Coordinates of C-alpha atoms in Angstrom, one line a residue:
M1 CA 92.4 -12.6 8.9
G2 CA 93.3 -10.4 6.0
L3 CA 91.9 -13.0 3.6
V4 CA 88.6 -12.9 5.5
I5 CA 88.5 -9.1 5.4
R6 CA 89.2 -9.2 1.7
F7 CA 86.4 -11.7 1.1
E8 CA 84.0 -9.5 3.2
F9 CA 85.0 -6.5 1.2
L10 CA 84.6 -8.4 -2.1
A11 CA 81.1 -9.4 -0.9
L12 CA 80.3 -5.8 0.1
F13 CA 81.6 -4.5 -3.3
L14 CA 79.5 -7.1 -5.2
F15 CA 76.5 -6.1 -3.1
F16 CA 76.8 -2.4 -4.0
L17 CA 77.5 -3.3 -7.6
L18 CA 74.2 -5.3 -7.8
M19 CA 72.4 -2.3 -6.2
F20 CA 73.9 0.0 -8.8
I21 CA 72.9 -2.3 -11.7
N22 CA 69.4 -2.6 -10.3
Y23 CA 69.3 1.2 -9.9
E24 CA 70.4 1.8 -13.4
A25 CA 67.6 -0.5 -14.7
D26 CA 65.1 1.7 -12.8
H27 CA 66.8 5.1 -12.8
H28 CA 65.4 8.5 -13.5
I29 CA 65.0 9.7 -17.0
H30 CA 64.7 13.1 -18.6
L31 CA 61.7 14.0 -20.7
H32 CA 62.0 16.8 -23.2
S33 CA 60.0 17.7 -26.3
S34 CA 61.3 18.3 -29.8
I35 CA 58.5 18.7 -32.4
D36 CA 55.9 21.0 -30.8
A37 CA 53.5 21.6 -33.7
P38 CA 50.5 23.9 -33.0
A39 CA 47.3 23.3 -34.9
D40 CA 44.5 25.7 -34.1
I41 CA 41.5 23.6 -35.2
G42 CA 38.8 26.0 -34.1
V43 CA 36.7 23.5 -32.2
D44 CA 33.0 24.3 -32.5
D45 CA 30.9 22.7 -29.7
H46 CA 27.7 23.1 -31.7
S47 CA 28.7 20.4 -34.2
A48 CA 29.3 16.8 -33.3
A49 CA 31.7 16.4 -36.2
K50 CA 33.8 19.4 -35.1
R51 CA 34.0 17.9 -31.6
L52 CA 36.2 15.1 -33.0
P53 CA 39.8 15.7 -31.9
L54 CA 42.6 16.5 -34.2
A55 CA 43.9 13.4 -36.0
T56 CA 46.6 11.7 -34.0
P57 CA 49.9 11.3 -35.8
A58 CA 50.8 8.2 -37.9
I59 CA 54.2 6.6 -38.0
L60 CA 55.5 5.5 -41.4
K61 CA 57.1 2.1 -41.6
Y62 CA 59.7 3.4 -44.0
G63 CA 60.5 6.4 -41.8
G64 CA 58.6 9.6 -41.0
I65 CA 55.8 11.0 -38.8
V66 CA 52.6 12.2 -40.4
L67 CA 50.9 15.2 -38.6
A68 CA 47.6 17.0 -39.1
T69 CA 47.6 20.8 -39.3
D70 CA 45.2 23.6 -38.8
K71 CA 44.9 23.9 -42.6
P72 CA 43.6 21.4 -45.1
S73 CA 46.9 19.6 -45.3
I74 CA 49.2 17.1 -43.6
Q75 CA 52.9 17.3 -42.9
I76 CA 55.5 14.5 -43.0
W77 CA 58.4 15.0 -40.6
E78 CA 61.7 13.2 -40.5
Q79 CA 61.7 10.5 -37.8
P80 CA 64.4 10.6 -35.1
N81 CA 67.2 8.0 -35.1
P82 CA 66.4 6.0 -31.9
R83 CA 70.1 5.5 -31.2
N84 CA 70.8 9.3 -31.3
T85 CA 67.8 11.3 -30.3
A86 CA 69.9 13.9 -28.5
K87 CA 71.1 15.3 -31.9
Y88 CA 67.6 15.2 -33.5
V89 CA 66.7 18.4 -35.3
P90 CA 63.0 18.5 -36.3
Q91 CA 62.8 18.7 -40.1
M92 CA 59.7 18.7 -42.2
R93 CA 60.0 16.5 -45.3
A94 CA 56.8 17.5 -47.1
E95 CA 53.5 19.2 -46.7
I96 CA 50.6 17.6 -48.7
S97 CA 47.4 19.5 -49.6
L98 CA 44.0 18.0 -48.8
E99 CA 42.2 20.7 -50.8
S100 CA 39.5 19.7 -53.2
T101 CA 39.7 20.6 -56.9
A102 CA 36.1 21.9 -56.6
R103 CA 35.7 25.6 -56.4
V104 CA 33.6 25.5 -53.2
S105 CA 35.5 23.3 -50.7
P106 CA 34.0 22.1 -47.4
D107 CA 36.2 21.6 -44.3
R108 CA 39.1 19.4 -45.4
R109 CA 41.1 19.3 -42.2
A110 CA 42.2 15.9 -41.1
I111 CA 40.4 14.1 -38.3
E112 CA 42.0 10.7 -38.9
I113 CA 45.3 9.6 -40.3
S114 CA 46.8 6.1 -40.7
S115 CA 49.4 4.4 -42.8
G116 CA 50.1 0.9 -43.9
I117 CA 51.6 -1.4 -46.5
D118 CA 49.7 -3.0 -49.4
N119 CA 50.3 -6.3 -51.0
H120 CA 53.0 -4.8 -53.3
Q121 CA 54.9 -3.4 -50.2
D122 CA 53.9 0.1 -51.1
E123 CA 53.3 2.4 -48.2
L124 CA 50.0 4.3 -48.3
I125 CA 48.6 7.1 -46.2
C126 CA 44.9 7.3 -45.5
V127 CA 43.3 10.6 -44.4
V128 CA 39.7 11.2 -43.4
T129 CA 38.6 14.9 -43.3
R130 CA 36.0 16.8 -41.3
S131 CA 33.8 16.8 -44.4
L132 CA 34.1 12.9 -44.4
A133 CA 36.2 12.7 -47.5
V134 CA 38.6 9.7 -47.6
L135 CA 41.9 10.4 -49.4
V136 CA 44.7 7.9 -50.0
F137 CA 48.2 8.9 -50.9
K138 CA 51.2 6.9 -52.3
N139 CA 54.7 8.5 -52.5
E140 CA 53.1 11.8 -51.3
H141 CA 50.7 11.8 -54.4
L142 CA 47.0 11.4 -54.3
L143 CA 45.8 8.0 -55.5
W144 CA 42.1 8.4 -55.0
E145 CA 39.4 10.1 -53.1
S146 CA 36.0 8.9 -51.9
H147 CA 33.1 10.6 -50.0
L148 CA 31.3 8.9 -47.2
P149 CA 28.3 11.3 -47.3
V150 CA 27.1 9.6 -50.5
F151 CA 26.3 6.6 -48.2
L152 CA 24.7 8.6 -45.4
A153 CA 21.5 10.6 -44.9
D154 CA 21.7 14.4 -45.2
G155 CA 22.8 15.9 -41.9
S156 CA 24.7 12.9 -40.6
E157 CA 27.7 13.6 -38.4
A158 CA 30.6 11.5 -37.3
I159 CA 31.3 11.3 -33.5
E160 CA 34.0 8.6 -33.7
M161 CA 36.3 7.7 -36.6
T162 CA 39.3 5.6 -37.5
C163 CA 40.8 4.0 -40.6
Q164 CA 43.4 1.4 -41.5
V165 CA 45.4 0.4 -44.6
L166 CA 45.4 -3.4 -45.0
P167 CA 47.5 -5.7 -47.2
F168 CA 44.5 -7.9 -47.9
P169 CA 42.9 -7.9 -51.4
I170 CA 39.2 -8.3 -51.2
H171 CA 38.6 -9.0 -54.9
K172 CA 40.8 -10.8 -57.3
G173 CA 43.3 -8.3 -58.8
D174 CA 43.2 -6.0 -55.8
V175 CA 46.6 -5.2 -54.1
G176 CA 45.2 -4.2 -50.7
S177 CA 42.3 -2.5 -49.0
V178 CA 41.4 0.5 -46.9
F179 CA 39.0 0.1 -44.0
V180 CA 37.1 3.1 -42.6
V181 CA 34.8 2.8 -39.6
G182 CA 32.9 5.6 -37.8
R183 CA 30.0 6.1 -35.5
F184 CA 27.5 8.4 -37.1
E185 CA 24.4 10.1 -35.7
N186 CA 21.5 11.9 -37.4
N187 CA 18.9 13.2 -35.0
E188 CA 16.4 13.9 -37.9
H189 CA 16.5 10.3 -39.0
N190 CA 17.0 8.8 -35.5
Y191 CA 20.2 7.3 -36.6
H192 CA 23.1 6.2 -34.3
H193 CA 25.2 3.4 -35.7
L194 CA 28.8 2.2 -36.2
D195 CA 29.2 2.1 -40.0
S196 CA 32.0 0.3 -41.8
F197 CA 33.4 0.7 -45.3
M198 CA 35.9 -1.4 -47.2
F199 CA 37.7 0.1 -50.3
D200 CA 40.1 -1.2 -52.8
S201 CA 43.4 0.5 -51.8
E202 CA 44.5 1.1 -55.5
T203 CA 41.3 2.5 -57.0
G204 CA 39.1 3.5 -54.1
R205 CA 36.2 1.3 -55.3
L206 CA 33.8 0.3 -52.6
R207 CA 34.1 -3.5 -51.9
W208 CA 31.5 -3.7 -49.1
K209 CA 29.8 -1.6 -46.5
H210 CA 28.1 -2.5 -43.2
Q211 CA 25.5 0.0 -42.0
K212 CA 22.4 -0.1 -39.9
G213 CA 19.9 -2.5 -41.6
D214 CA 22.5 -4.4 -43.6
F215 CA 22.7 -8.2 -43.1
H216 CA 19.3 -8.5 -41.5
E217 CA 17.3 -10.1 -44.3
G218 CA 17.4 -13.8 -43.6
Q219 CA 17.3 -16.1 -40.6
H220 CA 20.1 -16.5 -38.1
T221 CA 22.3 -19.6 -38.5
D222 CA 25.0 -21.6 -36.7
G223 CA 23.5 -21.7 -33.2
P224 CA 22.1 -19.3 -30.7
I225 CA 23.1 -15.7 -30.5
S226 CA 23.9 -15.5 -26.7
Q227 CA 22.2 -15.0 -23.4
F228 CA 22.0 -11.3 -24.3
D229 CA 18.8 -9.9 -25.8
L230 CA 20.2 -8.9 -29.2
A231 CA 17.0 -7.9 -30.9
D232 CA 19.1 -6.5 -33.8
A233 CA 21.2 -9.6 -34.3
H234 CA 22.6 -10.0 -37.8
D235 CA 22.2 -12.8 -40.3
G236 CA 24.6 -15.6 -39.4
E237 CA 25.7 -13.9 -36.2
Q238 CA 26.9 -16.4 -33.6
D239 CA 27.4 -16.6 -29.9
W240 CA 30.8 -15.1 -29.0
R241 CA 31.5 -18.0 -26.7
L242 CA 32.1 -20.2 -29.7
Y243 CA 35.1 -18.1 -30.4
S244 CA 36.1 -17.1 -26.9
K245 CA 39.7 -18.4 -27.1
S246 CA 40.3 -16.3 -30.3
L247 CA 38.5 -13.2 -29.0
F248 CA 40.3 -13.0 -25.7
Q249 CA 43.6 -12.1 -27.5
Y250 CA 41.9 -8.8 -28.4
L251 CA 41.3 -7.9 -24.8
P252 CA 41.7 -5.8 -22.7
L253 CA 39.1 -3.3 -23.8
R254 CA 39.0 0.1 -22.2
F255 CA 36.8 2.7 -23.9
T256 CA 36.5 6.2 -22.4
R257 CA 36.5 8.7 -25.3
S258 CA 35.9 9.0 -29.0
N259 CA 39.5 8.5 -30.1
D260 CA 39.6 5.1 -28.3
L261 CA 37.8 3.6 -31.3
A262 CA 40.3 1.1 -32.8
V263 CA 40.5 -1.8 -35.3
E264 CA 42.7 -4.8 -35.6
V265 CA 42.9 -7.5 -38.2
G266 CA 42.6 -11.0 -36.8
R267 CA 41.6 -14.6 -37.2
L268 CA 38.7 -16.3 -35.4
S269 CA 38.4 -20.0 -35.1
R270 CA 36.4 -22.3 -32.8
G271 CA 39.3 -24.4 -31.8
E272 CA 42.6 -23.8 -30.0
I273 CA 44.6 -22.9 -33.0
T274 CA 44.2 -19.3 -34.3
E275 CA 47.2 -19.2 -36.7
G276 CA 46.5 -18.7 -40.4
I277 CA 45.1 -16.2 -42.8
A278 CA 43.2 -13.3 -41.3
N279 CA 39.5 -13.6 -41.7
V280 CA 38.0 -10.8 -39.5
I281 CA 38.2 -7.2 -38.7
I282 CA 38.0 -6.7 -34.9
I283 CA 36.4 -3.3 -33.9
K284 CA 36.9 -2.0 -30.4
S285 CA 34.1 0.5 -29.7
E286 CA 31.9 1.9 -26.9
E287 CA 29.6 -1.1 -27.4
G288 CA 32.3 -3.7 -27.0
L289 CA 34.1 -6.0 -29.5
E290 CA 32.7 -6.7 -33.0
A291 CA 34.1 -9.1 -35.5
L292 CA 33.3 -8.5 -39.1
H293 CA 34.1 -10.9 -41.9
I294 CA 37.0 -9.3 -43.7
Y295 CA 35.8 -10.2 -47.2
S296 CA 32.0 -9.5 -46.9
G297 CA 31.5 -7.2 -43.9
R298 CA 29.1 -9.7 -42.3
M299 CA 28.9 -9.7 -38.5
V300 CA 30.5 -12.9 -37.3
T301 CA 30.1 -12.3 -33.6
R302 CA 30.3 -9.6 -30.9
I303 CA 30.8 -9.2 -27.2
P304 CA 28.6 -6.4 -25.7
L305 CA 30.7 -4.5 -23.2
T306 CA 30.1 -1.2 -21.4
T307 CA 32.2 2.0 -21.3
H308 CA 34.3 3.3 -18.4
M309 CA 35.3 -0.2 -17.3
L310 CA 38.3 -2.3 -17.9
H311 CA 37.3 -5.6 -19.6
A312 CA 39.9 -8.3 -19.5
D313 CA 40.7 -11.9 -18.5
V314 CA 42.5 -10.6 -15.5
D315 CA 43.3 -14.0 -13.8
G316 CA 43.6 -16.2 -16.9
D317 CA 40.5 -18.3 -16.1
E318 CA 39.0 -17.8 -19.6
V319 CA 36.3 -15.6 -18.1
I320 CA 36.0 -11.9 -18.8
E321 CA 36.4 -9.8 -15.7
H322 CA 35.0 -6.3 -15.4
V323 CA 37.2 -3.9 -13.3
F324 CA 35.9 -0.5 -12.3
L325 CA 36.2 2.1 -9.6
T326 CA 33.5 3.6 -7.4
A327 CA 33.7 6.7 -5.2
S328 CA 31.3 7.7 -2.5
K329 CA 31.1 9.9 0.6
Y330 CA 29.0 9.1 3.7
G331 CA 29.1 11.8 6.3
Q332 CA 32.7 12.2 7.4
S333 CA 33.9 8.9 5.8
K334 CA 35.1 8.7 2.2
E335 CA 35.3 5.5 0.2
T336 CA 37.0 4.7 -3.1
R337 CA 37.0 1.1 -4.1
V338 CA 38.2 -1.0 -7.1
V339 CA 36.0 -3.9 -7.9
C340 CA 36.6 -6.9 -10.1
S341 CA 33.6 -9.1 -11.0
G342 CA 33.3 -12.1 -13.2
D343 CA 31.1 -12.5 -16.3
I344 CA 29.6 -16.0 -15.8
P345 CA 26.3 -16.0 -13.7
P346 CA 26.0 -15.8 -10.8
I347 CA 28.1 -12.7 -11.2
I348 CA 30.3 -12.5 -8.2
E349 CA 32.9 -10.0 -7.0
K350 CA 36.4 -11.6 -7.3
W351 CA 37.9 -8.9 -5.3
D352 CA 36.9 -5.5 -3.8
I353 CA 39.6 -3.2 -2.5
D354 CA 39.2 -0.1 -0.4
L355 CA 41.9 2.2 -1.8
A356 CA 41.5 4.6 1.1
D357 CA 43.4 2.0 3.2
T358 CA 46.5 2.5 1.2
Y359 CA 47.2 6.2 1.9
D360 CA 46.3 9.1 4.2
E361 CA 45.7 12.0 1.8
I362 CA 42.2 10.8 1.0
K363 CA 41.1 12.3 4.3
D364 CA 41.6 15.7 2.9
A365 CA 40.8 15.1 -0.7
G366 CA 37.0 15.6 -0.6
I367 CA 35.1 13.3 -2.9
V368 CA 37.7 11.3 -4.8
Y369 CA 37.1 10.9 -8.5
S370 CA 38.5 7.9 -10.4
T371 CA 39.3 6.9 -13.9
T372 CA 38.8 3.7 -15.8
P373 CA 41.5 1.2 -14.7
I374 CA 44.4 0.3 -16.9
M375 CA 45.5 -3.2 -17.7
W376 CA 49.3 -3.7 -17.7
A377 CA 49.0 -7.1 -19.4
D378 CA 52.8 -7.8 -19.6
E379 CA 53.1 -7.4 -15.8
E380 CA 49.7 -9.0 -15.0
M381 CA 48.6 -6.0 -13.1
V382 CA 45.6 -3.6 -13.0
V383 CA 46.6 0.1 -12.5
T384 CA 44.2 2.7 -11.0
V385 CA 44.7 6.5 -11.1
L386 CA 42.8 8.8 -8.8
N387 CA 42.4 12.5 -8.9
S388 CA 44.4 12.8 -5.7
G389 CA 47.4 11.7 -7.7
R390 CA 47.6 8.2 -6.3
V391 CA 48.6 5.4 -8.7
T392 CA 48.0 1.9 -7.4
A393 CA 48.9 -1.4 -9.0
I394 CA 46.9 -4.6 -8.1
D395 CA 47.8 -8.1 -9.1
W396 CA 45.3 -10.6 -10.5
T397 CA 44.5 -12.0 -7.0
G398 CA 43.5 -8.6 -5.7
E399 CA 46.7 -7.9 -3.8
I400 CA 48.2 -4.4 -3.9
V401 CA 51.7 -4.6 -5.5
W402 CA 52.7 -0.9 -5.2
S403 CA 51.2 2.5 -4.7
T404 CA 52.8 5.8 -5.9
L405 CA 51.9 9.4 -5.5
I406 CA 52.1 11.7 -8.5
G407 CA 50.6 15.2 -9.1
T408 CA 46.9 15.8 -8.8
T409 CA 44.8 15.2 -11.8
S410 CA 41.2 15.3 -13.1
T411 CA 39.3 12.3 -14.2
S412 CA 41.0 12.5 -17.7
V413 CA 43.9 10.0 -18.0
V414 CA 45.4 8.6 -21.1
H415 CA 48.3 6.1 -21.2
T416 CA 50.7 4.0 -23.3
F417 CA 53.6 1.6 -22.6
N418 CA 57.2 1.9 -23.7
N419 CA 60.0 -0.6 -22.9
D420 CA 58.5 -2.0 -19.7
R421 CA 57.4 1.5 -18.6
L422 CA 54.0 2.9 -18.0
I423 CA 53.5 6.4 -19.4
I424 CA 50.3 8.3 -18.3
A425 CA 49.2 11.8 -19.0
T426 CA 46.8 13.6 -16.7
E427 CA 45.0 16.9 -16.8
S428 CA 44.6 19.5 -14.0
G429 CA 42.7 22.5 -15.2
S430 CA 44.2 23.7 -18.5
E431 CA 47.5 22.0 -17.9
S432 CA 48.7 18.4 -18.5
S433 CA 51.5 16.4 -17.1
V434 CA 53.2 13.3 -18.4
Y435 CA 54.6 10.7 -15.9
V436 CA 56.8 7.8 -16.6
L437 CA 56.6 4.9 -14.1
S438 CA 58.6 1.7 -13.8
K439 CA 57.0 -1.7 -13.4
K440 CA 58.0 -1.4 -9.7
G441 CA 56.0 1.8 -9.3
K442 CA 59.0 4.2 -9.3
L443 CA 58.4 7.6 -10.8
L444 CA 61.2 7.9 -13.4
G445 CA 60.4 11.2 -15.0
T446 CA 57.8 14.0 -15.6
H447 CA 56.9 16.5 -18.3
N448 CA 54.5 19.4 -18.0
T449 CA 52.7 21.4 -20.7
N450 CA 50.1 24.2 -20.5
R451 CA 47.8 22.4 -23.0
P452 CA 45.6 19.3 -22.6
I453 CA 46.8 16.0 -23.8
I454 CA 44.2 13.6 -25.2
A455 CA 46.3 10.8 -26.6
L456 CA 49.7 9.2 -26.1
E457 CA 51.4 6.9 -28.7
S458 CA 54.5 4.9 -28.1
I459 CA 56.8 4.2 -30.9
E460 CA 58.0 0.5 -30.8
N461 CA 61.7 -0.1 -30.1
T462 CA 62.4 3.6 -29.5
N463 CA 62.7 5.9 -26.5
Y464 CA 60.2 8.5 -27.6
I465 CA 56.4 9.0 -27.5
I466 CA 54.0 11.3 -29.2
A467 CA 51.6 13.4 -27.1
S468 CA 48.6 14.7 -28.9
G469 CA 46.3 17.5 -27.8
L470 CA 43.3 19.2 -29.3
D471 CA 45.5 21.8 -30.9
H472 CA 49.1 20.5 -30.7
F473 CA 51.6 17.6 -30.9
E474 CA 54.7 17.0 -28.9
L475 CA 57.5 14.5 -29.6
L476 CA 58.8 13.5 -26.1
F477 CA 62.2 11.9 -25.7
M478 CA 62.9 9.7 -22.7
E479 CA 66.7 10.1 -22.1
D480 CA 68.8 8.7 -19.3
N481 CA 69.5 11.1 -16.6
K482 CA 73.3 11.2 -16.8
M483 CA 73.6 13.1 -13.5
D484 CA 71.9 10.2 -11.7
S485 CA 74.4 7.8 -13.3
M486 CA 77.4 9.9 -12.3
V487 CA 76.2 10.2 -8.7
S488 CA 75.8 6.4 -8.6
L489 CA 79.3 5.9 -10.0
I490 CA 80.8 8.3 -7.5
F491 CA 79.0 6.4 -4.7
L492 CA 80.3 3.1 -6.0
F493 CA 83.9 4.4 -6.2
F494 CA 83.7 5.8 -2.7
T495 CA 82.6 2.5 -1.4
F496 CA 85.5 0.8 -3.2
V497 CA 88.0 3.3 -1.7
V498 CA 86.7 2.9 1.8
G499 CA 86.7 -0.9 1.5
L500 CA 90.3 -0.8 0.1
S501 CA 91.4 1.3 3.1
I502 CA 89.9 -1.3 5.5
V503 CA 91.9 -4.1 3.8
S504 CA 95.1 -2.0 4.0

């Protein structure tokens, strides 16, 4: 009998041990900030250019974090050791001036910063200023400077902007390139276009540009454009469905604000195989995906997609699905639905879920506002966030996986991923909160700040993220909550002692 009891105790002990291991994989974490760098940028709502947010930080491959300031300068801070963030003391390595040598200098504060490696393995920093100067630095020294206004009509303003350093030489003898893309508008000249510029990374010489009216001189080639009425189709532009297998790897697309403009270097091919030398620049903008030939700037293809929707191949059927939320109020009833529709005519709804069925607080929430859904690709889930604070995960079949309540929010939500965790930042009035959720929907940690957060950036293979606002940065560390672990160990030890007394 004693042997049976011992076996039962051993089974009980192993059960609680497995519960402890599972808990530790999903336990609470502590969020705290280290670098908290203010940068009063003096936003002026009368100018589109000045509505652009402060440049988000850039992470240097060889170590360091590049921050914008409220002055015409950038700062390089030492990067924490991911194995020992608890002892990290913020230390600025250098401050680099963006001032012009001209006696009269326009606004030279940074609106975009990026870093990258050229073909010689040198790390470069590219900065775009409010006056649309492009500056490139190597070893903290200025390599060259170019000015985008020379390519634009007087009075043109940037409303979106991003840049990237690339290790691809465009001309023979180049060691790399710098790609700059922005959406410019000019009311006087009725101009609204996404303009792209490719520079030699060593000298700053322009290698090509793509602006409104470029690549429209000849006839289209290589098949039909698409079913869409693209009256402004470019020379040689092709139907995106010829490259669908290649293009789908650059989804999902989720565009909600100006700093969502992003670029990737990729390769397009019509067949199954997409490995090989990069041949296109993929631009993710408010108009969808665009693929420009990397060596000429010619439009290869594009997928027109709308804003404030999640566009992704949700169920793996090689068809783009469009996921969006709707909110309405009819008399005393309130309705918030998440809808997933396919892209091939006839357009049908693949699933339509009433989120009000998942919780009770909607009855008292008034009209419920919603945000653009988030695609958690690694977990094959779509995540929705409502202003009531309800976060819901839905799988590709339309089944609700989990639903979690966090603090109330506005319709402004930004997100990132870090080590199988979803990190979202929400606004409520003048304050913001950061929430860390596990893939099971468990709330692991929170962090509050009295300033808005407009971007989150996860640092790969680390336990920290950068939260950017209009006027500040915060470096947030996600550390294990040692108290939770201690309580778990005590509980496990108590279980062991009780079981041992039963055996005795």
